[in-house]
CSV table of C-alpha atoms in Angstrom, one decimal:
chain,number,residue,atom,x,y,z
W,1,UNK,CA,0.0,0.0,0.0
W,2,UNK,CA,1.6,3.3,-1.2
W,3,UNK,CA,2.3,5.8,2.2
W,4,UNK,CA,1.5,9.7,1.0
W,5,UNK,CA,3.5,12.2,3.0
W,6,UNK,CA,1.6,14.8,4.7
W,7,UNK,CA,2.4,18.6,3.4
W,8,UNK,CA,3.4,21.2,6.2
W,9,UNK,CA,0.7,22.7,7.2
W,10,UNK,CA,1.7,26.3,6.4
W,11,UNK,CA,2.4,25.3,3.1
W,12,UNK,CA,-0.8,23.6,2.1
W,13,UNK,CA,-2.7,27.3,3.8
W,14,UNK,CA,-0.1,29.3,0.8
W,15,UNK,CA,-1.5,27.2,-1.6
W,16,UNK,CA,-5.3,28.0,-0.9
W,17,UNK,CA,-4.5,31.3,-0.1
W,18,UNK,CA,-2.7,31.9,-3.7
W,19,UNK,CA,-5.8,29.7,-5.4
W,20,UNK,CA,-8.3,32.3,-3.8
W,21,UNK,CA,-6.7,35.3,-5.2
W,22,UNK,CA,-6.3,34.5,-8.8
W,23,UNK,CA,-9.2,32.2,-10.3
W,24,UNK,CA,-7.5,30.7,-13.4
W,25,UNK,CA,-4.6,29.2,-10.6
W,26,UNK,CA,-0.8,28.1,-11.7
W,27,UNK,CA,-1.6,28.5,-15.1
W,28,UNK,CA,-1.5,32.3,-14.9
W,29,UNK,CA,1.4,32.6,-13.3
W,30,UNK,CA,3.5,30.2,-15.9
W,31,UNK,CA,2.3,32.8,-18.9
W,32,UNK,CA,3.5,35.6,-16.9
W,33,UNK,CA,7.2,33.7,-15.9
W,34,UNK,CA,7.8,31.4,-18.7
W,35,UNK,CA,10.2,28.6,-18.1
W,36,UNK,CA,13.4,27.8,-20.5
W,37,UNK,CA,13.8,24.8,-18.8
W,38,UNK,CA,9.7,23.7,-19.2
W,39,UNK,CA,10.1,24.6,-22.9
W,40,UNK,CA,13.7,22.4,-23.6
W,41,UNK,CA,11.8,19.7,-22.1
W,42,UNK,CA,9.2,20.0,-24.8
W,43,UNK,CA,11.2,20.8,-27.9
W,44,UNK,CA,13.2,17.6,-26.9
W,45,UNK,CA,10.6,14.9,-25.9
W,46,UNK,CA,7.8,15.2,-28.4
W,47,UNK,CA,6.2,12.5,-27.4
W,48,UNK,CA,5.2,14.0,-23.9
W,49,UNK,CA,3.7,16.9,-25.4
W,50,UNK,CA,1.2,14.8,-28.0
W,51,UNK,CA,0.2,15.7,-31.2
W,52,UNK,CA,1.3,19.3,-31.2
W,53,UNK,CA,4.8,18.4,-30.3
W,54,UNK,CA,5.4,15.5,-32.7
W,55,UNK,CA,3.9,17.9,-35.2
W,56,UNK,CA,6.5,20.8,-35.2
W,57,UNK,CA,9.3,18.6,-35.4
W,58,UNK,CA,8.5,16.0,-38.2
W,59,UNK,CA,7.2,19.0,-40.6
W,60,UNK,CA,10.7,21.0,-40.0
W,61,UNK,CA,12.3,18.0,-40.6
W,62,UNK,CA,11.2,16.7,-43.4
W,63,UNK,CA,10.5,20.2,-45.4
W,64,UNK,CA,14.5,20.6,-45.0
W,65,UNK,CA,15.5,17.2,-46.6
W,66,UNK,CA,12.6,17.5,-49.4
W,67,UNK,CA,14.4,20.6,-50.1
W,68,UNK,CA,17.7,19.3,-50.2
W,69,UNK,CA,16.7,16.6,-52.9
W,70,UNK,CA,15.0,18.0,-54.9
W,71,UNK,CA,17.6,20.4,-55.3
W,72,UNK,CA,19.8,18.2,-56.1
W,73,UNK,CA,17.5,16.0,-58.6
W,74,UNK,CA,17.1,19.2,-60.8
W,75,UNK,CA,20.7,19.9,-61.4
W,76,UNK,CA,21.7,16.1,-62.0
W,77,UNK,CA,18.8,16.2,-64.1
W,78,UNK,CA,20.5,19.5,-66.2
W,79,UNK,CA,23.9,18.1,-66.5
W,80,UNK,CA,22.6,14.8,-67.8
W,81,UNK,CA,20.3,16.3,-70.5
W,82,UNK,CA,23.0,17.6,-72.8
W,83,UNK,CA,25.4,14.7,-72.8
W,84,UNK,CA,22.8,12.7,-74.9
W,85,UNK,CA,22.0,15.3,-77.1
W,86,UNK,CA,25.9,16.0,-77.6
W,87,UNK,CA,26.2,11.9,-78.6
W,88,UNK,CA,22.5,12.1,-80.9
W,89,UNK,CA,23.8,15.2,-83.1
W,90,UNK,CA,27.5,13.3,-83.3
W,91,UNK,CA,25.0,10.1,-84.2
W,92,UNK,CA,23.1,11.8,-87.2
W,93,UNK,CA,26.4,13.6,-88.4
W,94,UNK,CA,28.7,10.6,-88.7
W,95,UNK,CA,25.1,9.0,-90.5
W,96,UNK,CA,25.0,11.5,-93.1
W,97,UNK,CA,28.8,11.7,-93.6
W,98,UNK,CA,28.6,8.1,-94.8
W,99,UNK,CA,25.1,7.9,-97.0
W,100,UNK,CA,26.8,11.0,-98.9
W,101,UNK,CA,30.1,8.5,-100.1
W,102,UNK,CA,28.1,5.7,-101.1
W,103,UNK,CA,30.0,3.5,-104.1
W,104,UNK,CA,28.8,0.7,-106.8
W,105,UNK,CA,29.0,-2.8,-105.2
W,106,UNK,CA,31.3,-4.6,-107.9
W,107,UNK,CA,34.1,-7.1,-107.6
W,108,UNK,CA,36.7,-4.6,-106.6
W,109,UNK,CA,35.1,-4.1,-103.0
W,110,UNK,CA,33.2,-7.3,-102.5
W,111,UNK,CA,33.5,-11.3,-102.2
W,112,UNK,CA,31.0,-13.3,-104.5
W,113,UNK,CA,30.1,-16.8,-103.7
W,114,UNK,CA,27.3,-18.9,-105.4
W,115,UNK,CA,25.9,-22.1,-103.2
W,116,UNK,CA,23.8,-24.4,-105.2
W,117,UNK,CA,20.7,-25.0,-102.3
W,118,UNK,CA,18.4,-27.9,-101.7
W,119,UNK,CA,15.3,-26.4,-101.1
W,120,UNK,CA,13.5,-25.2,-103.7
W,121,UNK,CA,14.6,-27.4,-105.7
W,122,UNK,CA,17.1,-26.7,-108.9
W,123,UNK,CA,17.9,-22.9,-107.0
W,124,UNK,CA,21.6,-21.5,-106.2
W,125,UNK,CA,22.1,-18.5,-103.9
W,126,UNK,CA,24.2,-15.8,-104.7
W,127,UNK,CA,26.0,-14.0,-101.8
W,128,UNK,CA,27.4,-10.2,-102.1
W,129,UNK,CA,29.7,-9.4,-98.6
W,130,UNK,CA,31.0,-5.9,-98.7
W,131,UNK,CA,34.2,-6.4,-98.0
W,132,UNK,CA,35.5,-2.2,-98.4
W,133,UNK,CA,35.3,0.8,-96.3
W,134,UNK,CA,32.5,2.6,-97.6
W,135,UNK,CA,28.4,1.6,-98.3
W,136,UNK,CA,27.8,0.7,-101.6
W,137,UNK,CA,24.9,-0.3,-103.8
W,138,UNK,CA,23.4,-3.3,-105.4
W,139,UNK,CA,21.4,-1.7,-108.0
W,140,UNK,CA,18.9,-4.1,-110.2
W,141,UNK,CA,19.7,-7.6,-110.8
W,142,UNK,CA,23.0,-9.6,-111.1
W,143,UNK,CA,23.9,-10.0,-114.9
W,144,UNK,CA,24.6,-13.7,-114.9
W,145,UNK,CA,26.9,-15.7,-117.7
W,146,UNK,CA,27.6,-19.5,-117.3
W,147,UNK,CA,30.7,-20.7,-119.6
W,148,UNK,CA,30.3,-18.9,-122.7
W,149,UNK,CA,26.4,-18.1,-123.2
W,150,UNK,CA,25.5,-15.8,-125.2
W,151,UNK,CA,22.2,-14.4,-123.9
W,152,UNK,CA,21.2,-12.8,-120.5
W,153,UNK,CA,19.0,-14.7,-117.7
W,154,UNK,CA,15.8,-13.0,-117.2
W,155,UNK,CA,14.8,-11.2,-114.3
W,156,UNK,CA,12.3,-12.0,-112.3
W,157,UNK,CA,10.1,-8.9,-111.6
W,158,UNK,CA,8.3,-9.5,-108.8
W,159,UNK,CA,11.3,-9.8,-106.6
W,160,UNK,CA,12.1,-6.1,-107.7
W,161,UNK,CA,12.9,-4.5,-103.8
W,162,UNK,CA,11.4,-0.7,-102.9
W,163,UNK,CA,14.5,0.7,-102.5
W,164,UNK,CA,18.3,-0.1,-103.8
W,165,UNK,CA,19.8,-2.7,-101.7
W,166,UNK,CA,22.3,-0.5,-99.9
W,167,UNK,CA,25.5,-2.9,-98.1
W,168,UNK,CA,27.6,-0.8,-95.2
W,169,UNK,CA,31.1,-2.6,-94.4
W,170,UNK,CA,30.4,-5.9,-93.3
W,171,UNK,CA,26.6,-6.4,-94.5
W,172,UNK,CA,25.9,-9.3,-96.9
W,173,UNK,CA,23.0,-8.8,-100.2
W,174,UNK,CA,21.3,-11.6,-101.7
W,175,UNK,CA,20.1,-13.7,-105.0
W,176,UNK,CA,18.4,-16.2,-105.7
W,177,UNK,CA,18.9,-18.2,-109.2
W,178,UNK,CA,16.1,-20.3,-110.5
W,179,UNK,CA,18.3,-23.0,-112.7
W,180,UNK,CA,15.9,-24.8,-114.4
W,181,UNK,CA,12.5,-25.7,-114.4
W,182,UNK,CA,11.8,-28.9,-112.5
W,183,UNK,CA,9.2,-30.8,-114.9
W,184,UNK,CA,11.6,-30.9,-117.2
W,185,UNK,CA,10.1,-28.5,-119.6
W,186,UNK,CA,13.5,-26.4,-120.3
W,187,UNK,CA,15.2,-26.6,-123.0
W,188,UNK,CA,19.1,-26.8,-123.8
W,189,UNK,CA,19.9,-28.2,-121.0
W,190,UNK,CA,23.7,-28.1,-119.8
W,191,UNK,CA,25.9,-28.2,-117.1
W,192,UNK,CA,28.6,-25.3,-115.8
W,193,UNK,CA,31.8,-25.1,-114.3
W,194,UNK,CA,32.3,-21.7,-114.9
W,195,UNK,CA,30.1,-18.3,-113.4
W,196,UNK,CA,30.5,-14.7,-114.3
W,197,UNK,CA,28.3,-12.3,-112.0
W,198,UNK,CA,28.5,-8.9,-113.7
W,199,UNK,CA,27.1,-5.6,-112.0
W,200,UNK,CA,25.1,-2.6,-113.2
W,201,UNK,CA,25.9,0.9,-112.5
W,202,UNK,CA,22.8,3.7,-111.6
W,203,UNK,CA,21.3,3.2,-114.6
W,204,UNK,CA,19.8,0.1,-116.4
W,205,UNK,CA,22.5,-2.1,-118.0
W,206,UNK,CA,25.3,0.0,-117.4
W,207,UNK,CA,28.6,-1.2,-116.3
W,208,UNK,CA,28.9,-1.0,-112.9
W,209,UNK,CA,32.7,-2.0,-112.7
W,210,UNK,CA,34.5,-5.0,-112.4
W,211,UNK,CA,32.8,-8.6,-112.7
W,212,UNK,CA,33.2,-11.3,-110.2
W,213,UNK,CA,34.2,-14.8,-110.8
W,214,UNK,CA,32.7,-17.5,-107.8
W,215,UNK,CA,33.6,-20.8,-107.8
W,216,UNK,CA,31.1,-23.2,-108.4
W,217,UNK,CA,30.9,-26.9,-107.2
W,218,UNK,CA,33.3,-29.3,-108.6
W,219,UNK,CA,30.4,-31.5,-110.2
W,220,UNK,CA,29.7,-27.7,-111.9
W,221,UNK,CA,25.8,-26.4,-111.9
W,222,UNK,CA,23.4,-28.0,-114.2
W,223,UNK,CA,20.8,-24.8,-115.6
W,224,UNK,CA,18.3,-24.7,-119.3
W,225,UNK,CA,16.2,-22.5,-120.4
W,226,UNK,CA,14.3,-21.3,-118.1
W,227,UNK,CA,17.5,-20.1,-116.4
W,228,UNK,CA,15.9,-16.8,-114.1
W,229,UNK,CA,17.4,-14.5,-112.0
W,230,UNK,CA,15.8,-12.3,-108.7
W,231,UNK,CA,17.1,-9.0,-108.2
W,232,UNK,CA,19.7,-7.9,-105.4
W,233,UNK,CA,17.5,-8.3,-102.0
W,234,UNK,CA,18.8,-7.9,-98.1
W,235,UNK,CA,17.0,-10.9,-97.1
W,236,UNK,CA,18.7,-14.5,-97.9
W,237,UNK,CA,14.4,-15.9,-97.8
W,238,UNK,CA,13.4,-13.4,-99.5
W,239,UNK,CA,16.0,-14.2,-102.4
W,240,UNK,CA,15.1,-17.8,-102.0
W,241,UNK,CA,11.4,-17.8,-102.4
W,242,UNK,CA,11.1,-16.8,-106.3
C-alpha cells in the first residue's frame, strides 16, 4: 500500500490562499514567468507533449530534406540532358557523312560466292559481302553468264525490292537463281563449271565496274532454259522464295 507524505501545514494554507486570489490558478502565473527549462523539455521529448509536439518537429524536418533533394535532382537532371544530345547530333552527323560517299558494289570491294541449295529445288544463292570501307549499292539484278552463253537470264520482276539494296562494311546482299524448271520442260539443258556475276551501275544495263568470278561446285551447276534470275534483295528468304 503506497504511504503519501503529509504537506506542512503552512504550506498547504499558501497554496489556498494563492488559489483564492487569482481564479484561473498556476496557469497564470506560468504565462507571466515562462520557463526555458519547461520549454527544452518540450522541444526535446515530443512525445510527452502529444500531437502538437510530434507535429512541429516532423514537418521541420522533413521540409528541409525535401528541399535538399529535390535540389539536387534538378541539377543532376540538367547536366545529364545535354550529354545525350551531344552523342545524338554526333550520331546523325557521322550517318549522313557516310550515305553521302556511297559506291557501286562490284568485284573490286566485294566477295562473291554462289551455293547451289536444296530447297527449292534446282535454286543457287548468290551472296554479295562488302568487304570495303565505304556503303555501296546493289542496284537491279546480277547479270549472270555461265561458260560462254550468249544471252542474259531473265529477271524475275516481282522480286524487284522498294528501295536499292544499300551494303555498309560488313553487311551481306542476296540472290536467288532459279536454274531450271523442275518438270523438265526447259530446254538446252547443260551443265557449268564456270560463273561470271556482272554488275550494273545507276542506270539500267550499265557497267557498274568489275565482274566477279565464284567458284562453283566441282560437279559444276546444271541450268536450261528457263534459267531466271531475282534482283539484289537484303534478305537471304526473300531471295530464295522466287
Amino acid at each position: 500500500m503506497r504511504k503519501y507524505h503529509a504537506l506542512p501545514v503552512a504550506l498547504l494554507a499558501a497554496l489556498a490562499l494563492t488559489a483564492c486570489q487569482d481564479g484561473t490558478g498556476t496557469k497564470d502565473e506560468g504565462a507571466a514567468h515562462p520557463d526555458p527549462a519547461s520549454a527544452t523539455v518540450t522541444a526535446t521529448h515530443p512525445a510527452e507533449d502529444g500531437v502538437g509536439g510530434k507535429g512541429t518537429s516532423g514537418t521541420t524536418g522533413t521540409q528541409g530534406t525535401t528541399g535538399a533533394t529535390g535540389t539536387e535532382g534538378a541539377s543532376g537532371a540538367t547536366g545529364t540532358q545535354p550529354a545525350k544530345g551531344d552523342k545524338a547530333a554526333k550520331g546523325d552527323k557521322a550517318t549522313k557523312g557516310t550515305t553521302a560517299t556511297r559506291v557501286s558494289c562490284n568485284g573490286s570491294n566485294t566477295t562473291v560466292t554462289a551455293q547451289p541449295v536444296r530447297r527449292p529445288l534446282n535454286h543457287m544463292l548468290l551472296t554479295v559481302k562488302n568487304t570495303g570501307s565505304k556503303m555501296c549499292d546493289l542496284t537491279y539484278y546480277p547479270v549472270l553468264r555461265f561458260d560462254e552463253m550468249q544471252w542474259v537470264p531473265r529477271p524475275i520482276k516481282d522480286s524487284k525490292p522498294q528501295a536499292v539494296t544499300t551494303l555498309a562494311p560488313g553487311e551481306s546482299g542476296y540472290a536467288g537463281v532459279s536454274l531450271s524448271a523442275a518438270d523438265g520442260s526447259g530446254e538446252w539443258g547443260t551443265t557449268s563449271h564456270k560463273l561470271t556475276v556482272g554488275f550494273q551501275g545507276r542506270t539500267p544495263n550499265s557497267d557498274g565496274g568489275p565482274s566477279a568470278l565464284p567458284t562453283l561446285p566441282a560437279k559444276g551447276v546444271y541450268y536450261d532454259s528457263t534459267l531466271t534470275v531475282t534482283y539484289w534483295l537484303r534478305d537471304m528468304d526473300d531471295a530464295l522464295s522466287y
